[in-house]
Amino acid sequence: MTDATVTESPDFDVPDHVPAELVRVFDHFNEPGLKANPVTFYDEIRRSDHPTFWSPVFGGFWVLTRFDDIKTVLQDAEGFKNEHMSFPGKSVWPRKLIPVELDPPLHMPYKTVEAKALSPVKVRDLAPAITTDVKELLQPILDNGSCEFFHDFAQPMPTTVFCRLFGLPIEQATTFLQWETDLIHGSQHGDSATLRLEAGLKIQSYLEGLIADRLENPVDDLISMFTQSEVHGRRMTPDETLDMCYQLFIAGLDTVTSALSFCFSFLATHPEHRRQLYEDPSLVPNAIEELMRTHSFISGNRVAQADVEVGGVLIKKGETVLYALASGSRDESLVEHADTVDFTREGIKHLAFGIGPHRCVGSHLARMQLQIVMREWFAATEDFELAEDAEIVYRPAGSSGIIHLPLVVTPRAVDAGASA
Ligand code: HEM
């Protein structure tokens, strides 16, 4: 940790209670190590003498890398609140995102409503439509024998699911994709702040229109269900429904895109693991859990409500704590041989979907999407791999991802006998 300590960066203020050896200049949106490889970046830090460190940027914050410390913080919703995200470029939403930015006991009634809408049974009902959409996205890739996985597949795929979930015409997917790109990836464009703000407003106005319509004409869909739900002994307001729908937009698109990209980047560069899935597709669900474990990608924050010691460091009231799930899920204390990707591993545990009261409410939907995609890819192809001389481009962020993944794809030969 010596090469990046604050002693070389006199511009930063460091509070007195933070020992000098725990200071490391770190910005999870721009850290060069995360740009080089977000998957293994934290491993060395977690295994060092200082697995928890203080970054003086953005006014200063703690970074937790160990499973136990992350679990302690995320399970303690009283001690560590999910206040409005304080990092730059986070949310363009003027109010609190529901439910993620609400704390217990306010939080749970909204989560209960969402959990019903995204239950395993509800999600299973979407499976046939999602399978059709996946096949449609896959076809041009099979025809071309290649793709840029992020643009051609991982990004559009969850937007079609969003349409299915909200009962919207599938043609809307292209519009959502554009808004999502501007909102979440706006930083890659010139005037990013304006672009993000405009995209946020377009999504807001679109959702407001939908909510107003469903209040007048309820149908059997997610928004109608939200508008008719009770929270805290009264009907949910249109604004609360909007805050929930907006959070689903933020939480449900980019995350699945990243999960798909990390899974496929690993598979495209590991022929033995690919072969295993071609030979035994029943391993797909387990393979996904193992890849989620080794490739978790969310980092979020909490604010300490009192002075408290976590993992040997003193965190003062009001200080921000960043949890790095990419590290916590790969902690050796969770599984043996944590670096090894083993699709036959039993009882896989990980933090990819978080832990505690804010644990992901969309995990059933996410898992189903990943399973459908993987099954369809392995059924439709003979093989696929990273294109020759291609470089995988990573995008560090609170939800880090891959924005360039060129693949060469060999379609499965059509069995003439089968169609005769
Ligand atoms: C592989 C894909 C996904 C991953 C890795 C993921 C990960 C996470 C994580 C780590 C959290 C906890 C955040 C925190 O505690 O600060 C979370 C919360 C949440 N996720 Fe997901 N998510 C995924 C997909 C989805 C999908 C598809 C949806 C819905 C369509 C969704 C909706 C939510 C919501 C609403 C919350 C807030 C829950 C609460 O505050 O109680 N997520 N997700």
CSV table of C-alpha atoms and ligand atoms in Angstrom, one decimal:
chain,number,residue,atom,x,y,z
A,1,MET,CA,0.0,0.0,0.0
A,2,THR,CA,3.0,2.3,0.2
A,3,ASP,CA,2.9,3.6,-3.4
A,4,ALA,CA,-0.4,5.4,-2.9
A,5,THR,CA,-0.3,6.7,0.6
A,6,VAL,CA,-1.5,10.2,1.5
A,7,THR,CA,2.0,11.3,2.5
A,8,GLU,CA,2.6,11.7,-1.2
A,9,SER,CA,-0.6,13.7,-1.7
A,10,PRO,CA,-0.5,16.6,0.7
A,11,ASP,CA,-3.7,18.1,-0.8
A,12,PHE,CA,-5.8,15.7,1.2
A,13,ASP,CA,-6.9,16.1,4.8
A,14,VAL,CA,-7.0,13.0,6.9
A,15,PRO,CA,-8.8,12.9,10.2
A,16,ASP,CA,-6.6,12.4,13.3
A,17,HIS,CA,-8.0,9.0,14.2
A,18,VAL,CA,-7.0,7.5,10.9
A,19,PRO,CA,-3.5,5.9,11.2
A,20,ALA,CA,-1.2,6.9,8.3
A,21,GLU,CA,-0.6,3.3,7.3
A,22,LEU,CA,-4.3,2.9,6.6
A,23,VAL,CA,-4.4,5.7,4.1
A,24,ARG,CA,-4.6,4.9,0.4
A,25,VAL,CA,-5.7,7.3,-2.4
A,26,PHE,CA,-8.5,5.4,-4.0
A,27,ASP,CA,-11.4,6.4,-6.3
A,28,HIS,CA,-13.5,3.4,-7.3
A,29,PHE,CA,-14.7,5.3,-10.4
A,30,ASN,CA,-11.1,5.8,-11.7
A,31,GLU,CA,-8.8,3.5,-9.9
A,32,PRO,CA,-6.2,2.2,-12.5
A,33,GLY,CA,-6.1,-1.2,-10.8
A,34,LEU,CA,-9.8,-1.6,-11.2
A,35,LYS,CA,-9.6,-0.5,-14.8
A,36,ALA,CA,-6.9,-3.1,-15.4
A,37,ASN,CA,-8.9,-5.9,-13.7
A,38,PRO,CA,-11.8,-5.3,-11.3
A,39,VAL,CA,-12.1,-9.0,-10.7
A,40,THR,CA,-8.9,-9.6,-8.8
A,41,PHE,CA,-8.0,-6.0,-7.9
A,42,TYR,CA,-9.0,-6.3,-4.2
A,43,ASP,CA,-7.4,-9.7,-3.5
A,44,GLU,CA,-4.0,-8.4,-2.6
A,45,ILE,CA,-5.4,-5.6,-0.4
A,46,ARG,CA,-7.7,-8.1,1.4
A,47,ARG,CA,-4.8,-10.4,2.1
A,48,SER,CA,-2.5,-7.6,3.3
A,49,ASP,CA,-2.0,-6.3,6.8
A,50,HIS,CA,-4.5,-3.5,6.1
A,51,PRO,CA,-7.6,-5.0,4.5
A,52,THR,CA,-9.6,-2.0,5.6
A,53,PHE,CA,-8.3,1.4,4.5
A,54,TRP,CA,-9.2,5.0,4.4
A,55,SER,CA,-9.3,6.9,1.1
A,56,PRO,CA,-9.1,10.7,1.4
A,57,VAL,CA,-10.9,11.4,-1.9
A,58,PHE,CA,-14.5,12.6,-2.0
A,59,GLY,CA,-14.1,14.0,1.5
A,60,GLY,CA,-12.8,10.7,2.8
A,61,PHE,CA,-14.3,7.2,3.3
A,62,TRP,CA,-13.4,3.8,4.6
A,63,VAL,CA,-13.2,0.8,2.2
A,64,LEU,CA,-14.1,-2.6,3.5
A,65,THR,CA,-12.7,-5.7,1.7
A,66,ARG,CA,-13.2,-8.6,4.1
A,67,PHE,CA,-16.4,-10.8,4.1
A,68,ASP,CA,-16.8,-10.5,7.9
A,69,ASP,CA,-16.6,-6.7,8.0
A,70,ILE,CA,-18.9,-6.2,5.0
A,71,LYS,CA,-21.4,-8.6,6.6
A,72,THR,CA,-21.2,-6.8,9.9
A,73,VAL,CA,-22.0,-3.4,8.3
A,74,LEU,CA,-24.7,-4.5,5.9
A,75,GLN,CA,-26.6,-6.4,8.5
A,76,ASP,CA,-26.5,-3.5,10.9
A,77,ALA,CA,-29.1,-1.2,9.4
A,78,GLU,CA,-29.4,0.8,12.7
A,79,GLY,CA,-25.7,1.4,13.0
A,80,PHE,CA,-25.0,2.0,9.2
A,81,LYS,CA,-27.7,3.9,7.3
A,82,ASN,CA,-28.2,3.9,3.6
A,83,GLU,CA,-28.3,7.7,3.3
A,84,HIS,CA,-28.5,9.5,0.0
A,85,MET,CA,-25.5,8.4,-2.0
A,86,SER,CA,-22.7,10.9,-1.4
A,87,PHE,CA,-20.3,10.0,-4.2
A,88,PRO,CA,-20.2,12.2,-7.3
A,89,GLY,CA,-22.1,11.1,-10.3
A,90,LYS,CA,-24.3,8.6,-8.4
A,91,SER,CA,-27.9,9.5,-8.5
A,92,VAL,CA,-29.7,12.2,-10.6
A,93,TRP,CA,-32.9,11.4,-8.7
A,94,PRO,CA,-34.2,14.3,-6.6
A,95,ARG,CA,-35.8,12.2,-3.9
A,96,LYS,CA,-34.9,9.0,-2.2
A,97,LEU,CA,-34.8,5.8,-4.2
A,98,ILE,CA,-37.3,3.3,-2.8
A,99,PRO,CA,-36.5,0.9,-1.2
A,100,VAL,CA,-32.7,1.1,-1.3
A,101,GLU,CA,-32.3,4.6,0.2
A,102,LEU,CA,-34.8,4.0,3.0
A,103,ASP,CA,-33.8,2.6,6.4
A,104,PRO,CA,-35.8,0.2,8.5
A,105,PRO,CA,-38.5,0.3,9.7
A,106,LEU,CA,-39.7,2.6,6.9
A,107,HIS,CA,-38.1,0.4,4.3
A,108,MET,CA,-39.6,-3.1,4.7
A,109,PRO,CA,-43.3,-2.4,3.6
A,110,TYR,CA,-42.1,-1.2,0.2
A,111,LYS,CA,-39.7,-4.2,-0.1
A,112,THR,CA,-42.5,-6.6,0.7
A,113,VAL,CA,-44.6,-5.1,-2.2
A,114,GLU,CA,-41.6,-5.5,-4.5
A,115,ALA,CA,-40.8,-9.0,-3.3
A,116,LYS,CA,-44.3,-10.1,-4.2
A,117,ALA,CA,-44.0,-8.6,-7.7
A,118,LEU,CA,-40.6,-10.3,-8.2
A,119,SER,CA,-41.4,-13.6,-6.5
A,120,PRO,CA,-40.0,-16.8,-8.0
A,121,VAL,CA,-43.6,-17.6,-9.3
A,122,LYS,CA,-44.1,-14.2,-11.0
A,123,VAL,CA,-40.6,-14.5,-12.4
A,124,ARG,CA,-41.2,-18.0,-13.8
A,125,ASP,CA,-44.3,-16.6,-15.7
A,126,LEU,CA,-41.9,-14.3,-17.7
A,127,ALA,CA,-39.5,-17.2,-18.7
A,128,PRO,CA,-41.2,-18.1,-22.0
A,129,ALA,CA,-41.2,-14.5,-23.3
A,130,ILE,CA,-37.6,-13.9,-22.1
A,131,THR,CA,-36.5,-17.1,-23.9
A,132,THR,CA,-38.0,-15.9,-27.1
A,133,ASP,CA,-36.3,-12.5,-26.7
A,134,VAL,CA,-33.0,-14.1,-26.0
A,135,LYS,CA,-33.3,-16.3,-29.1
A,136,GLU,CA,-34.0,-13.2,-31.2
A,137,LEU,CA,-31.0,-11.3,-29.9
A,138,LEU,CA,-28.8,-14.4,-30.5
A,139,GLN,CA,-29.8,-15.1,-34.1
A,140,PRO,CA,-27.8,-12.2,-35.8
A,141,ILE,CA,-24.8,-13.2,-33.7
A,142,LEU,CA,-25.1,-16.8,-35.0
A,143,ASP,CA,-25.5,-15.5,-38.5
A,144,ASN,CA,-22.4,-13.2,-38.2
A,145,GLY,CA,-20.3,-15.7,-36.4
A,146,SER,CA,-19.1,-12.9,-34.1
A,147,CYS,CA,-20.4,-10.1,-31.8
A,148,GLU,CA,-19.3,-7.3,-29.5
A,149,PHE,CA,-21.0,-8.9,-26.6
A,150,PHE,CA,-21.6,-5.8,-24.5
A,151,HIS,CA,-23.4,-3.8,-27.3
A,152,ASP,CA,-25.0,-6.7,-29.2
A,153,PHE,CA,-26.2,-8.7,-26.3
A,154,ALA,CA,-25.5,-7.9,-22.7
A,155,GLN,CA,-26.9,-4.4,-22.9
A,156,PRO,CA,-30.1,-4.9,-24.9
A,157,MET,CA,-31.1,-8.1,-23.2
A,158,PRO,CA,-32.2,-6.8,-19.8
A,159,THR,CA,-34.0,-3.9,-21.4
A,160,THR,CA,-36.3,-6.4,-23.2
A,161,VAL,CA,-36.9,-8.0,-19.8
A,162,PHE,CA,-37.8,-4.6,-18.4
A,163,CYS,CA,-40.5,-4.2,-21.0
A,164,ARG,CA,-41.8,-7.7,-20.2
A,165,LEU,CA,-41.8,-6.9,-16.5
A,166,PHE,CA,-43.6,-3.6,-16.9
A,167,GLY,CA,-46.0,-5.1,-19.5
A,168,LEU,CA,-44.8,-2.6,-22.2
A,169,PRO,CA,-44.5,-3.2,-25.9
A,170,ILE,CA,-41.2,-4.8,-26.7
A,171,GLU,CA,-40.5,-2.0,-29.2
A,172,GLN,CA,-39.9,0.3,-26.2
A,173,ALA,CA,-36.7,-1.6,-25.5
A,174,THR,CA,-34.6,0.5,-27.9
A,175,THR,CA,-35.8,3.7,-26.1
A,176,PHE,CA,-35.0,2.3,-22.7
A,177,LEU,CA,-31.6,1.2,-23.9
A,178,GLN,CA,-30.8,4.8,-25.0
A,179,TRP,CA,-32.0,6.3,-21.7
A,180,GLU,CA,-30.0,3.7,-19.8
A,181,THR,CA,-26.9,4.4,-21.8
A,182,ASP,CA,-27.2,8.1,-21.3
A,183,LEU,CA,-28.0,7.8,-17.6
A,184,ILE,CA,-25.6,5.2,-16.5
A,185,HIS,CA,-22.8,5.5,-19.0
A,186,GLY,CA,-23.1,9.2,-19.5
A,187,SER,CA,-19.6,9.7,-18.1
A,188,GLN,CA,-18.2,8.3,-21.3
A,189,HIS,CA,-19.7,11.1,-23.3
A,190,GLY,CA,-18.6,14.7,-23.5
A,191,ASP,CA,-21.2,16.6,-21.5
A,192,SER,CA,-22.0,13.8,-19.2
A,193,ALA,CA,-23.9,15.7,-16.4
A,194,THR,CA,-26.4,17.2,-18.8
A,195,LEU,CA,-26.9,13.9,-20.6
A,196,ARG,CA,-27.5,12.1,-17.4
A,197,LEU,CA,-29.9,14.7,-16.1
A,198,GLU,CA,-31.9,14.7,-19.4
A,199,ALA,CA,-32.1,10.9,-19.4
A,200,GLY,CA,-33.3,11.0,-15.8
A,201,LEU,CA,-36.0,13.5,-16.6
A,202,LYS,CA,-37.1,11.5,-19.7
A,203,ILE,CA,-37.4,8.3,-17.6
A,204,GLN,CA,-39.3,10.2,-14.9
A,205,SER,CA,-41.8,11.7,-17.3
A,206,TYR,CA,-42.3,8.4,-19.1
A,207,LEU,CA,-42.9,6.5,-15.8
A,208,GLU,CA,-45.2,9.3,-14.5
A,209,GLY,CA,-47.3,8.9,-17.6
A,210,LEU,CA,-47.5,5.2,-17.1
A,211,ILE,CA,-48.4,5.5,-13.4
A,212,ALA,CA,-51.2,8.0,-14.1
A,213,ASP,CA,-52.6,5.7,-16.8
A,214,ARG,CA,-52.5,2.6,-14.6
A,215,LEU,CA,-54.3,4.6,-11.8
A,216,GLU,CA,-57.1,5.3,-14.2
A,217,ASN,CA,-57.1,1.9,-16.0
A,218,PRO,CA,-55.5,-0.8,-13.8
A,219,VAL,CA,-54.4,-3.9,-15.6
A,220,ASP,CA,-52.6,-7.1,-14.5
A,221,ASP,CA,-49.1,-5.6,-14.4
A,222,LEU,CA,-46.4,-4.5,-12.0
A,223,ILE,CA,-47.3,-0.8,-12.0
A,224,SER,CA,-51.0,-1.4,-11.4
A,225,MET,CA,-50.0,-3.7,-8.5
A,226,PHE,CA,-47.7,-1.1,-7.0
A,227,THR,CA,-50.4,1.7,-7.2
A,228,GLN,CA,-52.9,-0.6,-5.5
A,229,SER,CA,-50.6,-1.7,-2.7
A,230,GLU,CA,-50.7,-0.6,0.9
A,231,VAL,CA,-47.7,0.6,2.9
A,232,HIS,CA,-47.8,1.8,6.5
A,233,GLY,CA,-51.6,1.3,6.6
A,234,ARG,CA,-52.4,3.4,3.6
A,235,ARG,CA,-52.4,3.3,-0.2
A,236,MET,CA,-49.0,3.9,-1.9
A,237,THR,CA,-48.8,7.4,-3.4
A,238,PRO,CA,-48.0,7.9,-7.1
A,239,ASP,CA,-44.6,9.5,-6.1
A,240,GLU,CA,-43.7,6.5,-4.1
A,241,THR,CA,-44.6,4.2,-7.0
A,242,LEU,CA,-42.4,6.4,-9.2
A,243,ASP,CA,-39.5,6.2,-6.8
A,244,MET,CA,-39.8,2.4,-6.8
A,245,CYS,CA,-40.1,2.1,-10.6
A,246,TYR,CA,-37.1,4.4,-11.1
A,247,GLN,CA,-35.0,2.3,-8.7
A,248,LEU,CA,-36.0,-0.9,-10.6
A,249,PHE,CA,-34.8,0.8,-13.8
A,250,ILE,CA,-31.5,1.7,-12.2
A,251,ALA,CA,-31.1,-1.6,-10.3
A,252,GLY,CA,-32.4,-4.1,-12.9
A,253,LEU,CA,-30.7,-3.2,-16.1
A,254,ASP,CA,-27.0,-2.4,-15.7
A,255,THR,CA,-26.5,-5.1,-13.1
A,256,VAL,CA,-27.7,-7.9,-15.3
A,257,THR,CA,-25.6,-6.5,-18.2
A,258,SER,CA,-22.5,-6.6,-16.0
A,259,ALA,CA,-23.2,-10.1,-14.7
A,260,LEU,CA,-23.7,-11.4,-18.2
A,261,SER,CA,-20.5,-9.7,-19.4
A,262,PHE,CA,-18.4,-11.0,-16.5
A,263,CYS,CA,-19.7,-14.5,-17.0
A,264,PHE,CA,-19.1,-14.5,-20.7
A,265,SER,CA,-15.7,-12.9,-20.4
A,266,PHE,CA,-14.6,-15.7,-18.1
A,267,LEU,CA,-16.1,-18.4,-20.3
A,268,ALA,CA,-14.7,-16.9,-23.5
A,269,THR,CA,-11.2,-17.1,-22.0
A,270,HIS,CA,-11.4,-20.5,-20.3
A,271,PRO,CA,-12.0,-23.3,-22.8
A,272,GLU,CA,-12.1,-26.1,-20.2
A,273,HIS,CA,-14.9,-24.5,-18.3
A,274,ARG,CA,-16.8,-23.9,-21.6
A,275,ARG,CA,-16.3,-27.6,-22.5
A,276,GLN,CA,-17.7,-28.6,-19.1
A,277,LEU,CA,-20.9,-26.7,-19.8
A,278,TYR,CA,-21.3,-28.0,-23.4
A,279,GLU,CA,-20.9,-31.5,-22.1
A,280,ASP,CA,-23.2,-31.1,-19.0
A,281,PRO,CA,-25.6,-28.2,-19.3
A,282,SER,CA,-27.2,-29.2,-16.0
A,283,LEU,CA,-24.2,-27.5,-14.4
A,284,VAL,CA,-25.4,-24.1,-15.6
A,285,PRO,CA,-27.1,-22.9,-12.4
A,286,ASN,CA,-24.1,-23.9,-10.3
A,287,ALA,CA,-21.7,-22.3,-12.8
A,288,ILE,CA,-23.6,-19.0,-12.5
A,289,GLU,CA,-23.4,-19.0,-8.7
A,290,GLU,CA,-19.7,-19.8,-8.9
A,291,LEU,CA,-19.2,-17.0,-11.5
A,292,MET,CA,-21.2,-14.6,-9.4
A,293,ARG,CA,-19.0,-15.5,-6.4
A,294,THR,CA,-15.8,-14.9,-8.2
A,295,HIS,CA,-17.0,-11.9,-10.2
A,296,SER,CA,-19.2,-9.9,-7.8
A,297,PHE,CA,-19.2,-6.3,-9.0
A,298,ILE,CA,-21.2,-3.9,-6.7
A,299,SER,CA,-19.7,-1.4,-4.3
A,300,GLY,CA,-22.1,0.7,-2.3
A,301,ASN,CA,-21.9,2.8,0.8
A,302,ARG,CA,-23.3,3.3,4.2
A,303,VAL,CA,-22.9,6.1,6.8
A,304,ALA,CA,-22.0,5.2,10.4
A,305,GLN,CA,-24.5,6.4,13.0
A,306,ALA,CA,-22.1,6.2,16.0
A,307,ASP,CA,-18.4,5.6,16.7
A,308,VAL,CA,-17.8,1.9,16.2
A,309,GLU,CA,-14.9,-0.5,15.6
A,310,VAL,CA,-15.1,-2.8,12.6
A,311,GLY,CA,-12.3,-5.1,11.6
A,312,GLY,CA,-9.9,-3.4,13.9
A,313,VAL,CA,-10.4,0.2,12.7
A,314,LEU,CA,-12.3,3.0,14.5
A,315,ILE,CA,-15.1,4.3,12.3
A,316,LYS,CA,-16.4,7.6,13.6
A,317,LYS,CA,-20.1,8.7,13.5
A,318,GLY,CA,-20.9,10.3,10.2
A,319,GLU,CA,-18.1,8.6,8.2
A,320,THR,CA,-18.9,6.9,5.0
A,321,VAL,CA,-18.0,3.2,4.5
A,322,LEU,CA,-17.7,1.6,1.0
A,323,TYR,CA,-18.3,-2.1,0.8
A,324,ALA,CA,-16.6,-3.9,-2.0
A,325,LEU,CA,-18.6,-7.1,-2.8
A,326,ALA,CA,-16.0,-8.0,-5.5
A,327,SER,CA,-13.7,-8.6,-2.6
A,328,GLY,CA,-16.0,-10.0,0.1
A,329,SER,CA,-17.3,-12.7,-2.2
A,330,ARG,CA,-13.8,-13.9,-2.9
A,331,ASP,CA,-12.7,-14.0,0.8
A,332,GLU,CA,-10.9,-17.2,1.8
A,333,SER,CA,-12.9,-17.2,5.0
A,334,LEU,CA,-16.1,-17.9,2.9
A,335,VAL,CA,-14.8,-20.8,0.8
A,336,GLU,CA,-11.7,-22.9,0.4
A,337,HIS,CA,-9.5,-22.2,-2.6
A,338,ALA,CA,-11.5,-19.1,-3.2
A,339,ASP,CA,-9.5,-18.1,-6.4
A,340,THR,CA,-10.4,-21.4,-8.1
A,341,VAL,CA,-13.5,-21.3,-10.4
A,342,ASP,CA,-15.1,-24.7,-9.8
A,343,PHE,CA,-18.5,-25.3,-11.4
A,344,THR,CA,-19.0,-28.4,-9.3
A,345,ARG,CA,-18.4,-26.7,-6.0
A,346,GLU,CA,-21.2,-27.5,-3.5
A,347,GLY,CA,-23.1,-25.0,-1.3
A,348,ILE,CA,-21.7,-21.9,-3.0
A,349,LYS,CA,-21.9,-18.8,-0.8
A,350,HIS,CA,-21.3,-15.2,-2.0
A,351,LEU,CA,-22.2,-11.6,-1.5
A,352,ALA,CA,-23.0,-10.7,-5.1
A,353,PHE,CA,-26.6,-9.8,-4.2
A,354,GLY,CA,-25.7,-8.2,-0.9
A,355,ILE,CA,-26.7,-9.3,2.5
A,356,GLY,CA,-29.0,-7.9,5.3
A,357,PRO,CA,-32.2,-5.9,5.0
A,358,HIS,CA,-31.3,-4.4,1.6
A,359,ARG,CA,-30.3,-7.7,0.0
A,360,CYS,CA,-31.3,-7.7,-3.7
A,361,VAL,CA,-35.1,-8.2,-4.3
A,362,GLY,CA,-34.5,-8.9,-8.0
A,363,SER,CA,-32.2,-11.9,-7.5
A,364,HIS,CA,-34.7,-14.5,-8.7
A,365,LEU,CA,-35.3,-12.4,-11.9
A,366,ALA,CA,-31.5,-11.9,-12.3
A,367,ARG,CA,-30.7,-15.6,-11.9
A,368,MET,CA,-33.5,-16.6,-14.3
A,369,GLN,CA,-32.2,-14.3,-17.0
A,370,LEU,CA,-28.6,-15.5,-16.6
A,371,GLN,CA,-29.8,-19.2,-16.7
A,372,ILE,CA,-31.9,-18.7,-19.8
A,373,VAL,CA,-29.1,-16.8,-21.6
A,374,MET,CA,-26.5,-19.4,-20.8
A,375,ARG,CA,-28.7,-22.4,-21.7
A,376,GLU,CA,-29.6,-20.8,-25.0
A,377,TRP,CA,-26.0,-19.9,-25.9
A,378,PHE,CA,-24.7,-23.3,-25.2
A,379,ALA,CA,-27.6,-25.0,-27.0
A,380,ALA,CA,-27.1,-22.8,-30.1
A,381,THR,CA,-23.3,-22.7,-30.4
A,382,GLU,CA,-20.5,-25.2,-30.9
A,383,ASP,CA,-18.1,-22.8,-29.3
A,384,PHE,CA,-17.2,-19.2,-28.7
A,385,GLU,CA,-14.1,-17.4,-27.6
A,386,LEU,CA,-12.5,-14.0,-27.2
A,387,ALA,CA,-11.7,-12.6,-30.7
A,388,GLU,CA,-8.0,-12.8,-31.6
A,389,ASP,CA,-5.9,-9.9,-30.2
A,390,ALA,CA,-9.0,-8.4,-28.6
A,391,GLU,CA,-8.7,-6.6,-25.3
A,392,ILE,CA,-11.5,-6.7,-22.7
A,393,VAL,CA,-12.3,-3.2,-21.5
A,394,TYR,CA,-13.5,-2.8,-17.9
A,395,ARG,CA,-15.5,0.1,-16.6
A,396,PRO,CA,-15.0,0.7,-12.9
A,397,ALA,CA,-18.0,2.2,-11.0
A,398,GLY,CA,-20.3,1.5,-8.1
A,399,SER,CA,-21.6,-1.2,-10.4
A,400,SER,CA,-18.5,-2.0,-12.4
A,401,GLY,CA,-18.8,-3.7,-15.8
A,402,ILE,CA,-17.2,-4.6,-19.1
A,403,ILE,CA,-17.8,-2.3,-22.0
A,404,HIS,CA,-15.9,-4.1,-24.8
A,405,LEU,CA,-15.9,-7.9,-25.2
A,406,PRO,CA,-15.5,-9.0,-28.9
A,407,LEU,CA,-16.3,-12.7,-29.3
A,408,VAL,CA,-16.0,-15.1,-32.2
A,409,VAL,CA,-18.9,-17.5,-32.2
A,410,THR,CA,-19.3,-20.9,-34.0
A,411,PRO,CA,-23.0,-21.7,-34.4
A,412,ARG,CA,-24.1,-25.3,-33.8
A,413,ALA,CA,-24.4,-27.1,-37.1
A,414,VAL,CA,-28.1,-27.6,-38.1
A,415,ASP,CA,-29.0,-31.3,-37.8
A,416,ALA,CA,-30.6,-32.0,-41.2
A,417,GLY,CA,-32.1,-35.2,-39.9
A,418,ALA,CA,-33.9,-33.5,-37.0
A,419,SER,CA,-35.9,-31.2,-39.3
A,420,ALA,CA,-36.7,-33.9,-41.9
B,1,HEM,C1,-27.0,-9.9,-11.4
B,1,HEM,C2,-27.8,-8.9,-11.3
B,1,HEM,C3,-27.9,-8.1,-10.0
B,1,HEM,C4,-27.0,-7.9,-9.0
B,1,HEM,C5,-25.6,-8.4,-8.9
B,1,HEM,C6,-27.7,-7.1,-7.9
B,1,HEM,C7,-27.1,-6.7,-6.8
B,1,HEM,C8,-27.7,-6.0,-5.8
B,1,HEM,C9,-27.1,-5.7,-4.5
B,1,HEM,C10,-25.7,-6.0,-4.1
B,1,HEM,C11,-28.0,-5.0,-3.8
B,1,HEM,C12,-27.9,-4.5,-2.4
B,1,HEM,C13,-27.5,-3.0,-2.4
B,1,HEM,C14,-27.2,-2.5,-1.0
B,1,HEM,O1,-27.4,-3.2,0.0
B,1,HEM,O2,-26.7,-1.4,-0.8
B,1,HEM,C15,-29.2,-4.9,-4.6
B,1,HEM,C16,-30.4,-4.3,-4.2
B,1,HEM,C17,-31.5,-4.2,-5.0
B,1,HEM,N1,-31.7,-4.8,-6.2
B,1,HEM,FE1,-30.4,-5.9,-7.2
B,1,HEM,N2,-28.9,-6.9,-8.3
B,1,HEM,C18,-29.1,-7.5,-9.6
B,1,HEM,C19,-30.3,-7.5,-10.3
B,1,HEM,C20,-31.5,-6.9,-9.9
B,1,HEM,C21,-32.7,-6.9,-10.7
B,1,HEM,C22,-32.9,-7.7,-12.0
B,1,HEM,C23,-33.6,-6.1,-10.0
B,1,HEM,C24,-35.1,-5.8,-10.4
B,1,HEM,C25,-35.6,-5.8,-11.5
B,1,HEM,C26,-33.0,-5.7,-8.8
B,1,HEM,C27,-33.5,-4.8,-7.9
B,1,HEM,C28,-33.0,-4.5,-6.7
B,1,HEM,C29,-33.6,-3.6,-5.7
B,1,HEM,C30,-35.0,-3.0,-5.8
B,1,HEM,C31,-32.7,-3.5,-4.6
B,1,HEM,C32,-32.9,-2.7,-3.3
B,1,HEM,C33,-33.4,-3.7,-2.3
B,1,HEM,C34,-33.6,-3.0,-0.9
B,1,HEM,O3,-33.2,-1.9,-0.7
B,1,HEM,O4,-34.2,-3.7,0.0
B,1,HEM,N3,-31.7,-6.1,-8.8
B,1,HEM,N4,-29.0,-5.6,-5.8
